[in-house]
Amino acid sequence: MDLMDMFLALFVLVCDVFYTEGWILQDPNAFTRTIRMPHVRAQKADALLCHAVKLNKRTAYIVKYEPHASRTRAHHLMVYGCKVPGDRRPYWSCGETSDRSERSVCLDGDRQVVFAWALDAPSMNLPDGVGFRVGGDTGIDYIVIQLHYVQRFPGYLTDDSGVTLHMTYTTQQKQAGFYVLADTGYIPPQMQEFHMESACDYDSYSIFPIGYRTHSHNLGLVTSGYRIRDGQWTEIGRMSPQLPQTFYNITTPHLSIRKGDILAARCTMNSMQREEYTMMGATNTDEMCNFYILYYTYRKENLKIQYCFRDAQHFKWADYLETVPDSASSLAGIPHSDEIRDSFRPRLPRMRGRRHHATM
């Protein structure tokens, strides 16, 4: 073996090690952007605070999300993209509604979901060749992080929770985007299973789901999402929102969604420990019913987040769809299902006052 052959053999061996160990050669256009709250103080429980940073004008792709937050301090962390943020101050009080008031996330009310975190969810990598496009002509000139704080901060406590975005200027072959199914309305008290259901015709460009995320507060038992094609239901994902609210791998790999399909979701709520109606809303005593679909697409044009909203009191699957999967409200196959089920069991009421009874 001559010197050139030895060199080529060594080169192949090194490349094989890089491949099998999951290493990748350094992308010269890769960089990180860490965005943290500027040591804010939550003045009340359920405070919603926002902080914005301006992006470089050059088009970039987010390929990994690394949250810096704790469930002991924040109910959720949302990362939004805006043309112009709702306020120019270092941080401001921002509501959950997409309006144009001084409490909005984005000044024009048009916010794009970039990432969502809750319940100590871990970091998330997008697949190779997939990136969430920002900057340039996307209409996302600012990143706004929103923290929903658990309690009022005592004394001089401040918070710098946030996220590190792993980014690159290298053009990615596929764009990442979000489709969100959700419900409005309310949940009656003392319900073992209350179904909040949504479904919409899909009439846009073809997408390929790569992850899903469920989001509810305290009453959410399990949330499931489906693609319906020619009457056939295919599960996208099913998870309890009481577990870390990260983006999980979809149930059915290599799934596609195209024009003519139907997307559907159900949140199964348990309100046995509530004595009054629970409204959909932003605070932790309110509820939410959200099913996020993270997808990629080969579409090169700018993407906009797509929504499907239904009113839980007036929309039911059975009124529009002929068949419903038996597993839509099931915890079967979900991690820690026994513990989740136990957490919803009714508790004995506390005794009020002390009463002495004679015993024999």
mmCIF file of C-alpha atoms in Angstrom:
data_model
loop_
_atom_site.group_PDB
_atom_site.id
_atom_site.type_symbol
_atom_site.label_atom_id
_atom_site.label_comp_id
_atom_site.label_asym_id
_atom_site.label_seq_id
_atom_site.Cartn_x
_atom_site.Cartn_y
_atom_site.Cartn_z
ATOM 1 C CA MET A 1 0.000 0.000 0.000
ATOM 2 C CA ASP A 2 1.544 3.319 -1.065
ATOM 3 C CA LEU A 3 1.290 6.607 0.784
ATOM 4 C CA MET A 4 -1.751 7.807 -1.199
ATOM 5 C CA ASP A 5 -3.670 4.595 -0.507
ATOM 6 C CA MET A 6 -2.889 4.899 3.201
ATOM 7 C CA PHE A 7 -4.132 8.485 3.193
ATOM 8 C CA LEU A 8 -7.382 7.565 1.447
ATOM 9 C CA ALA A 9 -7.978 4.646 3.845
ATOM 10 C CA LEU A 10 -7.415 6.916 6.844
ATOM 11 C CA PHE A 11 -9.750 9.550 5.378
ATOM 12 C CA VAL A 12 -12.527 6.984 4.883
ATOM 13 C CA LEU A 13 -12.033 5.717 8.446
ATOM 14 C CA VAL A 14 -12.265 9.225 9.907
ATOM 15 C CA CYS A 15 -15.396 9.990 7.880
ATOM 16 C CA ASP A 16 -16.951 6.724 9.053
ATOM 17 C CA VAL A 17 -16.249 7.610 12.699
ATOM 18 C CA PHE A 18 -17.849 11.026 12.233
ATOM 19 C CA TYR A 19 -20.906 9.365 10.704
ATOM 20 C CA THR A 20 -21.368 6.510 13.163
ATOM 21 C CA GLU A 21 -20.829 8.664 16.239
ATOM 22 C CA GLY A 22 -23.324 11.250 15.046
ATOM 23 C CA TRP A 23 -20.688 13.974 14.692
ATOM 24 C CA ILE A 24 -21.017 16.596 11.967
ATOM 25 C CA LEU A 25 -18.429 18.855 10.450
ATOM 26 C CA GLN A 26 -18.668 22.414 11.705
ATOM 27 C CA ASP A 27 -21.011 24.591 9.667
ATOM 28 C CA PRO A 28 -19.057 27.817 9.015
ATOM 29 C CA ASN A 29 -22.356 29.737 8.942
ATOM 30 C CA ALA A 30 -23.641 28.373 12.264
ATOM 31 C CA PHE A 31 -24.121 30.612 15.295
ATOM 32 C CA THR A 32 -26.226 30.862 18.452
ATOM 33 C CA ARG A 33 -28.475 33.600 19.769
ATOM 34 C CA THR A 34 -29.335 33.503 23.477
ATOM 35 C CA ILE A 35 -32.373 35.543 24.492
ATOM 36 C CA ARG A 36 -33.097 35.953 28.193
ATOM 37 C CA MET A 37 -35.465 38.033 30.248
ATOM 38 C CA PRO A 38 -33.580 41.125 31.521
ATOM 39 C CA HIS A 39 -33.870 40.195 35.222
ATOM 40 C CA VAL A 40 -37.594 40.884 35.377
ATOM 41 C CA ARG A 41 -39.873 40.837 38.440
ATOM 42 C CA ALA A 42 -43.299 39.213 38.335
ATOM 43 C CA GLN A 43 -45.545 41.533 40.330
ATOM 44 C CA LYS A 44 -48.404 39.042 40.549
ATOM 45 C CA ALA A 45 -49.248 35.384 40.025
ATOM 46 C CA ASP A 46 -49.920 34.454 36.390
ATOM 47 C CA ALA A 47 -47.995 37.492 35.125
ATOM 48 C CA LEU A 48 -47.324 37.388 31.379
ATOM 49 C CA LEU A 49 -44.150 39.304 30.487
ATOM 50 C CA CYS A 50 -42.452 39.776 27.117
ATOM 51 C CA HIS A 51 -38.964 40.743 25.957
ATOM 52 C CA ALA A 52 -37.902 41.400 22.347
ATOM 53 C CA VAL A 53 -34.625 41.320 20.425
ATOM 54 C CA LYS A 54 -34.003 42.472 16.854
ATOM 55 C CA LEU A 55 -32.642 39.960 14.356
ATOM 56 C CA ASN A 56 -30.019 40.486 11.701
ATOM 57 C CA LYS A 57 -31.582 41.449 8.366
ATOM 58 C CA ARG A 58 -29.948 38.440 6.721
ATOM 59 C CA THR A 59 -32.115 35.332 6.275
ATOM 60 C CA ALA A 60 -31.297 32.671 8.867
ATOM 61 C CA TYR A 61 -32.619 29.254 9.882
ATOM 62 C CA ILE A 62 -33.243 28.006 13.425
ATOM 63 C CA VAL A 63 -32.192 24.356 13.705
ATOM 64 C CA LYS A 64 -32.257 23.775 17.472
ATOM 65 C CA TYR A 65 -34.051 25.221 20.513
ATOM 66 C CA GLU A 66 -32.428 25.150 23.951
ATOM 67 C CA PRO A 67 -34.748 26.423 26.733
ATOM 68 C CA HIS A 68 -33.491 27.958 29.976
ATOM 69 C CA ALA A 69 -36.505 27.800 32.286
ATOM 70 C CA SER A 70 -37.994 25.851 35.178
ATOM 71 C CA ARG A 71 -41.564 24.754 35.874
ATOM 72 C CA THR A 72 -41.139 25.957 39.453
ATOM 73 C CA ARG A 73 -40.994 29.502 38.133
ATOM 74 C CA ALA A 74 -42.839 29.516 34.790
ATOM 75 C CA HIS A 75 -45.960 27.790 33.510
ATOM 76 C CA HIS A 76 -44.756 28.234 29.945
ATOM 77 C CA LEU A 77 -42.223 29.899 27.679
ATOM 78 C CA MET A 78 -43.377 30.961 24.220
ATOM 79 C CA VAL A 79 -41.067 32.164 21.454
ATOM 80 C CA TYR A 80 -42.781 34.336 18.839
ATOM 81 C CA GLY A 81 -41.709 36.041 15.637
ATOM 82 C CA CYS A 82 -42.876 39.611 14.961
ATOM 83 C CA LYS A 83 -42.464 42.296 12.325
ATOM 84 C CA VAL A 84 -42.516 44.842 15.161
ATOM 85 C CA PRO A 85 -42.806 43.937 18.878
ATOM 86 C CA GLY A 86 -45.743 45.131 20.950
ATOM 87 C CA ASP A 87 -43.505 47.460 22.990
ATOM 88 C CA ARG A 88 -40.020 48.960 22.795
ATOM 89 C CA ARG A 89 -39.314 48.795 26.523
ATOM 90 C CA PRO A 90 -36.860 46.176 27.831
ATOM 91 C CA TYR A 91 -39.890 44.132 28.899
ATOM 92 C CA TRP A 92 -43.630 44.658 29.118
ATOM 93 C CA SER A 93 -46.845 43.011 30.301
ATOM 94 C CA CYS A 94 -48.278 41.137 27.306
ATOM 95 C CA GLY A 95 -51.646 39.384 27.090
ATOM 96 C CA GLU A 96 -52.510 36.106 25.400
ATOM 97 C CA THR A 97 -54.704 37.726 22.743
ATOM 98 C CA SER A 98 -53.524 38.594 19.234
ATOM 99 C CA ASP A 99 -54.693 42.182 19.400
ATOM 100 C CA ARG A 100 -53.070 45.535 18.653
ATOM 101 C CA SER A 101 -53.107 47.003 22.131
ATOM 102 C CA GLU A 102 -50.118 48.037 24.222
ATOM 103 C CA ARG A 103 -50.307 44.604 25.861
ATOM 104 C CA SER A 104 -49.890 42.648 22.630
ATOM 105 C CA VAL A 105 -46.944 40.417 21.767
ATOM 106 C CA CYS A 106 -46.614 41.932 18.277
ATOM 107 C CA LEU A 107 -47.649 45.485 17.441
ATOM 108 C CA ASP A 108 -49.822 44.431 14.490
ATOM 109 C CA GLY A 109 -51.283 41.441 16.360
ATOM 110 C CA ASP A 110 -49.756 39.055 13.799
ATOM 111 C CA ARG A 111 -47.495 36.767 15.826
ATOM 112 C CA GLN A 112 -45.773 33.674 14.488
ATOM 113 C CA VAL A 113 -45.112 30.721 16.787
ATOM 114 C CA VAL A 114 -41.389 29.910 16.718
ATOM 115 C CA PHE A 115 -41.180 27.584 19.751
ATOM 116 C CA ALA A 116 -43.190 26.526 22.805
ATOM 117 C CA TRP A 117 -42.049 25.061 26.128
ATOM 118 C CA ALA A 118 -43.645 23.939 29.418
ATOM 119 C CA LEU A 119 -43.177 21.496 32.325
ATOM 120 C CA ASP A 120 -39.376 21.219 32.046
ATOM 121 C CA ALA A 121 -39.391 20.027 28.442
ATOM 122 C CA PRO A 122 -35.873 19.400 27.068
ATOM 123 C CA SER A 123 -34.000 20.927 24.128
ATOM 124 C CA MET A 124 -35.243 20.142 20.628
ATOM 125 C CA ASN A 125 -33.311 19.581 17.405
ATOM 126 C CA LEU A 126 -34.956 19.831 14.013
ATOM 127 C CA PRO A 127 -34.103 17.033 11.543
ATOM 128 C CA ASP A 128 -31.153 17.465 9.198
ATOM 129 C CA GLY A 129 -31.956 19.812 6.347
ATOM 130 C CA VAL A 130 -34.930 21.404 8.166
ATOM 131 C CA GLY A 131 -34.898 24.935 9.574
ATOM 132 C CA PHE A 132 -37.344 27.572 10.794
ATOM 133 C CA ARG A 133 -36.687 30.575 8.535
ATOM 134 C CA VAL A 134 -36.473 34.058 10.087
ATOM 135 C CA GLY A 135 -35.146 37.473 9.097
ATOM 136 C CA GLY A 136 -34.767 38.490 5.467
ATOM 137 C CA ASP A 137 -38.187 38.914 3.829
ATOM 138 C CA THR A 138 -40.012 36.524 6.191
ATOM 139 C CA GLY A 139 -41.707 39.281 8.168
ATOM 140 C CA ILE A 140 -39.962 38.014 11.325
ATOM 141 C CA ASP A 141 -37.610 40.856 12.196
ATOM 142 C CA TYR A 142 -37.848 40.390 15.963
ATOM 143 C CA ILE A 143 -37.937 37.433 18.324
ATOM 144 C CA VAL A 144 -40.205 37.957 21.343
ATOM 145 C CA ILE A 145 -40.049 35.602 24.316
ATOM 146 C CA GLN A 146 -43.065 35.421 26.605
ATOM 147 C CA LEU A 147 -42.916 33.979 30.129
ATOM 148 C CA HIS A 148 -46.038 33.011 32.060
ATOM 149 C CA TYR A 149 -44.918 33.164 35.686
ATOM 150 C CA VAL A 150 -46.322 30.927 38.414
ATOM 151 C CA GLN A 151 -46.205 33.294 41.396
ATOM 152 C CA ARG A 152 -45.474 36.864 42.388
ATOM 153 C CA PHE A 153 -41.753 37.201 43.086
ATOM 154 C CA PRO A 154 -40.903 37.805 46.747
ATOM 155 C CA GLY A 155 -38.405 40.443 47.868
ATOM 156 C CA TYR A 156 -35.770 41.314 45.303
ATOM 157 C CA LEU A 157 -35.990 38.065 43.301
ATOM 158 C CA THR A 158 -35.614 38.526 39.527
ATOM 159 C CA ASP A 159 -35.685 36.148 36.580
ATOM 160 C CA ASP A 160 -33.594 35.699 33.432
ATOM 161 C CA SER A 161 -35.290 32.664 31.872
ATOM 162 C CA GLY A 162 -35.059 32.397 28.111
ATOM 163 C CA VAL A 163 -33.899 30.329 25.166
ATOM 164 C CA THR A 164 -30.811 29.751 23.049
ATOM 165 C CA LEU A 165 -31.541 29.507 19.338
ATOM 166 C CA HIS A 166 -29.019 27.495 17.342
ATOM 167 C CA MET A 167 -29.040 29.059 13.893
ATOM 168 C CA THR A 168 -27.306 29.063 10.525
ATOM 169 C CA TYR A 169 -27.126 31.260 7.449
ATOM 170 C CA THR A 170 -26.794 28.116 5.338
ATOM 171 C CA THR A 171 -29.971 27.611 3.311
ATOM 172 C CA GLN A 172 -31.927 24.585 4.486
ATOM 173 C CA GLN A 173 -33.682 22.381 1.955
ATOM 174 C CA LYS A 174 -36.935 22.300 3.925
ATOM 175 C CA GLN A 175 -38.774 24.902 5.999
ATOM 176 C CA ALA A 176 -40.299 24.177 9.389
ATOM 177 C CA GLY A 177 -43.724 25.508 10.327
ATOM 178 C CA PHE A 178 -46.640 25.043 12.731
ATOM 179 C CA TYR A 179 -50.316 24.108 12.489
ATOM 180 C CA VAL A 180 -52.358 24.536 15.695
ATOM 181 C CA LEU A 181 -55.739 23.013 16.557
ATOM 182 C CA ALA A 182 -57.484 24.551 19.567
ATOM 183 C CA ASP A 183 -60.805 25.080 21.322
ATOM 184 C CA THR A 184 -62.629 27.990 22.887
ATOM 185 C CA GLY A 185 -65.477 27.729 25.395
ATOM 186 C CA TYR A 186 -65.641 26.253 28.884
ATOM 187 C CA ILE A 187 -65.515 22.986 30.838
ATOM 188 C CA PRO A 188 -68.455 22.080 33.125
ATOM 189 C CA PRO A 189 -67.590 20.980 36.683
ATOM 190 C CA GLN A 190 -67.686 17.399 37.977
ATOM 191 C CA MET A 191 -67.038 15.791 34.583
ATOM 192 C CA GLN A 192 -65.032 12.559 34.483
ATOM 193 C CA GLU A 193 -64.454 13.026 30.747
ATOM 194 C CA PHE A 194 -65.300 16.195 28.880
ATOM 195 C CA HIS A 195 -64.280 16.218 25.226
ATOM 196 C CA MET A 196 -63.114 19.416 23.562
ATOM 197 C CA GLU A 197 -62.928 18.603 19.863
ATOM 198 C CA SER A 198 -61.794 20.424 16.734
ATOM 199 C CA ALA A 199 -61.530 19.569 13.040
ATOM 200 C CA CYS A 200 -60.892 21.547 9.851
ATOM 201 C CA ASP A 201 -60.503 20.853 6.146
ATOM 202 C CA TYR A 202 -56.881 21.244 5.087
ATOM 203 C CA ASP A 203 -56.657 23.303 1.894
ATOM 204 C CA SER A 204 -53.052 24.510 1.707
ATOM 205 C CA TYR A 205 -49.612 23.311 0.517
ATOM 206 C CA SER A 206 -48.426 19.786 1.336
ATOM 207 C CA ILE A 207 -46.764 19.377 4.737
ATOM 208 C CA PHE A 208 -44.966 16.538 6.513
ATOM 209 C CA PRO A 209 -45.384 16.323 10.323
ATOM 210 C CA ILE A 210 -42.178 15.732 12.302
ATOM 211 C CA GLY A 211 -43.432 16.401 15.825
ATOM 212 C CA TYR A 212 -46.441 17.285 17.951
ATOM 213 C CA ARG A 213 -47.033 19.017 21.270
ATOM 214 C CA THR A 214 -50.037 19.079 23.590
ATOM 215 C CA HIS A 215 -50.871 21.974 25.884
ATOM 216 C CA SER A 216 -53.431 22.167 28.667
ATOM 217 C CA HIS A 217 -53.242 23.281 32.283
ATOM 218 C CA ASN A 218 -54.543 21.262 35.251
ATOM 219 C CA LEU A 219 -57.582 19.470 33.805
ATOM 220 C CA GLY A 220 -56.014 17.996 30.683
ATOM 221 C CA LEU A 221 -55.891 14.196 30.882
ATOM 222 C CA VAL A 222 -54.911 13.304 27.315
ATOM 223 C CA THR A 223 -54.842 15.103 23.954
ATOM 224 C CA SER A 224 -54.803 13.407 20.560
ATOM 225 C CA GLY A 225 -54.491 14.577 16.959
ATOM 226 C CA TYR A 226 -55.339 12.939 13.627
ATOM 227 C CA ARG A 227 -55.183 13.198 9.873
ATOM 228 C CA ILE A 228 -58.352 11.972 8.160
ATOM 229 C CA ARG A 229 -58.045 10.976 4.498
ATOM 230 C CA ASP A 230 -60.871 9.276 2.607
ATOM 231 C CA GLY A 231 -62.555 8.483 5.922
ATOM 232 C CA GLN A 232 -59.455 6.811 7.352
ATOM 233 C CA TRP A 233 -58.143 8.198 10.675
ATOM 234 C CA THR A 234 -54.354 8.181 11.143
ATOM 235 C CA GLU A 235 -52.921 9.205 14.501
ATOM 236 C CA ILE A 236 -50.429 12.070 14.442
ATOM 237 C CA GLY A 237 -49.845 11.925 18.175
ATOM 238 C CA ARG A 238 -51.428 11.276 21.563
ATOM 239 C CA MET A 239 -49.973 12.434 24.884
ATOM 240 C CA SER A 240 -50.932 13.637 28.340
ATOM 241 C CA PRO A 241 -50.336 17.363 28.839
ATOM 242 C CA GLN A 242 -49.391 16.523 32.440
ATOM 243 C CA LEU A 243 -46.050 15.243 31.093
ATOM 244 C CA PRO A 244 -43.252 17.561 29.836
ATOM 245 C CA GLN A 245 -44.810 19.616 27.057
ATOM 246 C CA THR A 246 -42.134 19.144 24.438
ATOM 247 C CA PHE A 247 -42.461 18.191 20.766
ATOM 248 C CA TYR A 248 -42.713 14.407 20.613
ATOM 249 C CA ASN A 249 -42.066 12.212 17.582
ATOM 250 C CA ILE A 250 -45.234 11.563 15.626
ATOM 251 C CA THR A 251 -46.995 8.217 16.064
ATOM 252 C CA THR A 252 -47.048 7.433 12.323
ATOM 253 C CA PRO A 253 -43.691 8.066 10.610
ATOM 254 C CA HIS A 254 -43.510 9.434 7.054
ATOM 255 C CA LEU A 255 -46.994 10.926 7.309
ATOM 256 C CA SER A 256 -48.084 13.547 4.769
ATOM 257 C CA ILE A 257 -50.899 16.100 4.868
ATOM 258 C CA ARG A 258 -52.249 17.459 1.604
ATOM 259 C CA LYS A 259 -55.151 19.464 0.271
ATOM 260 C CA GLY A 260 -58.409 17.586 0.828
ATOM 261 C CA ASP A 261 -57.380 15.987 4.132
ATOM 262 C CA ILE A 262 -59.059 16.784 7.468
ATOM 263 C CA LEU A 263 -57.087 17.573 10.617
ATOM 264 C CA ALA A 264 -58.746 16.795 13.947
ATOM 265 C CA ALA A 265 -57.843 16.973 17.637
ATOM 266 C CA ARG A 266 -59.457 16.137 20.977
ATOM 267 C CA CYS A 267 -58.596 17.254 24.512
ATOM 268 C CA THR A 268 -60.056 14.989 27.181
ATOM 269 C CA MET A 269 -60.585 17.018 30.355
ATOM 270 C CA ASN A 270 -61.303 15.800 33.886
ATOM 271 C CA SER A 271 -63.020 18.420 36.054
ATOM 272 C CA MET A 272 -64.047 16.205 38.996
ATOM 273 C CA GLN A 273 -62.071 18.420 41.397
ATOM 274 C CA ARG A 274 -63.763 21.623 40.198
ATOM 275 C CA GLU A 275 -67.008 23.004 41.622
ATOM 276 C CA GLU A 276 -67.482 25.735 38.998
ATOM 277 C CA TYR A 277 -67.189 26.168 35.249
ATOM 278 C CA THR A 278 -63.623 26.477 33.952
ATOM 279 C CA MET A 279 -63.164 28.948 31.119
ATOM 280 C CA MET A 280 -60.562 28.830 28.366
ATOM 281 C CA GLY A 281 -57.978 31.480 29.201
ATOM 282 C CA ALA A 282 -54.410 32.426 30.052
ATOM 283 C CA THR A 283 -54.247 31.968 33.835
ATOM 284 C CA ASN A 284 -53.385 28.672 35.480
ATOM 285 C CA THR A 285 -56.897 28.358 36.919
ATOM 286 C CA ASP A 286 -58.279 28.702 33.393
ATOM 287 C CA GLU A 287 -57.733 25.993 30.804
ATOM 288 C CA MET A 288 -56.374 25.565 27.287
ATOM 289 C CA CYS A 289 -56.828 22.891 24.646
ATOM 290 C CA ASN A 290 -54.018 23.086 22.066
ATOM 291 C CA PHE A 291 -52.534 20.497 19.722
ATOM 292 C CA TYR A 292 -49.443 21.748 17.863
ATOM 293 C CA ILE A 293 -48.227 20.066 14.682
ATOM 294 C CA LEU A 294 -44.592 20.808 13.821
ATOM 295 C CA TYR A 295 -44.004 20.072 10.149
ATOM 296 C CA TYR A 296 -41.602 20.599 7.289
ATOM 297 C CA THR A 297 -42.431 21.566 3.750
ATOM 298 C CA TYR A 298 -40.545 21.969 0.481
ATOM 299 C CA ARG A 299 -42.374 25.248 -0.110
ATOM 300 C CA LYS A 300 -39.888 28.098 -0.643
ATOM 301 C CA GLU A 301 -42.270 31.013 -0.063
ATOM 302 C CA ASN A 302 -42.839 32.557 3.369
ATOM 303 C CA LEU A 303 -44.903 30.465 5.753
ATOM 304 C CA LYS A 304 -47.656 31.600 8.079
ATOM 305 C CA ILE A 305 -48.851 29.674 11.097
ATOM 306 C CA GLN A 306 -52.146 27.914 10.373
ATOM 307 C CA TYR A 307 -54.935 27.533 12.927
ATOM 308 C CA CYS A 308 -58.100 25.501 13.416
ATOM 309 C CA PHE A 309 -60.324 26.853 16.228
ATOM 310 C CA ARG A 310 -63.669 25.418 17.338
ATOM 311 C CA ASP A 311 -66.151 26.208 20.115
ATOM 312 C CA ALA A 312 -66.302 23.267 22.522
ATOM 313 C CA GLN A 313 -69.985 23.904 23.277
ATOM 314 C CA HIS A 314 -71.091 23.839 19.656
ATOM 315 C CA PHE A 315 -68.688 21.563 17.789
ATOM 316 C CA LYS A 316 -68.542 17.787 18.205
ATOM 317 C CA TRP A 317 -66.830 15.242 15.973
ATOM 318 C CA ALA A 318 -69.924 13.019 15.922
ATOM 319 C CA ASP A 319 -71.946 15.740 14.183
ATOM 320 C CA TYR A 320 -69.606 15.858 11.186
ATOM 321 C CA LEU A 321 -67.472 12.705 11.116
ATOM 322 C CA GLU A 322 -68.841 9.204 10.717
ATOM 323 C CA THR A 323 -66.234 7.293 12.705
ATOM 324 C CA VAL A 324 -64.238 8.175 15.812
ATOM 325 C CA PRO A 325 -61.215 6.153 16.996
ATOM 326 C CA ASP A 326 -61.722 4.351 20.300
ATOM 327 C CA SER A 327 -58.242 5.363 21.469
ATOM 328 C CA ALA A 328 -58.778 9.131 21.164
ATOM 329 C CA SER A 329 -59.157 9.547 24.952
ATOM 330 C CA SER A 330 -56.988 6.623 26.005
ATOM 331 C CA LEU A 331 -53.846 6.767 28.157
ATOM 332 C CA ALA A 332 -52.744 3.377 26.802
ATOM 333 C CA GLY A 333 -49.111 3.490 25.738
ATOM 334 C CA ILE A 334 -48.478 6.886 27.364
ATOM 335 C CA PRO A 335 -45.617 6.973 29.895
ATOM 336 C CA HIS A 336 -46.559 7.161 33.592
ATOM 337 C CA SER A 337 -50.214 6.561 32.743
ATOM 338 C CA ASP A 338 -50.988 5.037 36.158
ATOM 339 C CA GLU A 339 -49.582 8.072 37.999
ATOM 340 C CA ILE A 340 -51.488 10.431 35.703
ATOM 341 C CA ARG A 341 -54.718 8.510 36.265
ATOM 342 C CA ASP A 342 -54.180 8.540 40.037
ATOM 343 C CA SER A 343 -53.617 12.301 40.048
ATOM 344 C CA PHE A 344 -57.177 12.782 38.793
ATOM 345 C CA ARG A 345 -58.859 10.480 41.310
ATOM 346 C CA PRO A 346 -61.253 12.329 43.639
ATOM 347 C CA ARG A 347 -59.791 13.078 47.054
ATOM 348 C CA LEU A 348 -61.670 12.779 50.318
ATOM 349 C CA PRO A 349 -62.804 16.216 51.531
ATOM 350 C CA ARG A 350 -61.092 17.647 54.585
ATOM 351 C CA MET A 351 -62.984 17.642 57.871
ATOM 352 C CA ARG A 352 -64.071 21.101 58.960
ATOM 353 C CA GLY A 353 -63.500 21.737 62.647
ATOM 354 C CA ARG A 354 -62.994 19.073 65.289
ATOM 355 C CA ARG A 355 -65.700 16.798 66.500
ATOM 356 C CA HIS A 356 -65.325 14.374 69.392
ATOM 357 C CA HIS A 357 -67.270 11.180 69.229
ATOM 358 C CA ALA A 358 -67.739 8.688 72.015
ATOM 359 C CA THR A 359 -66.283 5.285 71.351
ATOM 360 C CA MET A 360 -66.899 2.032 73.090
#
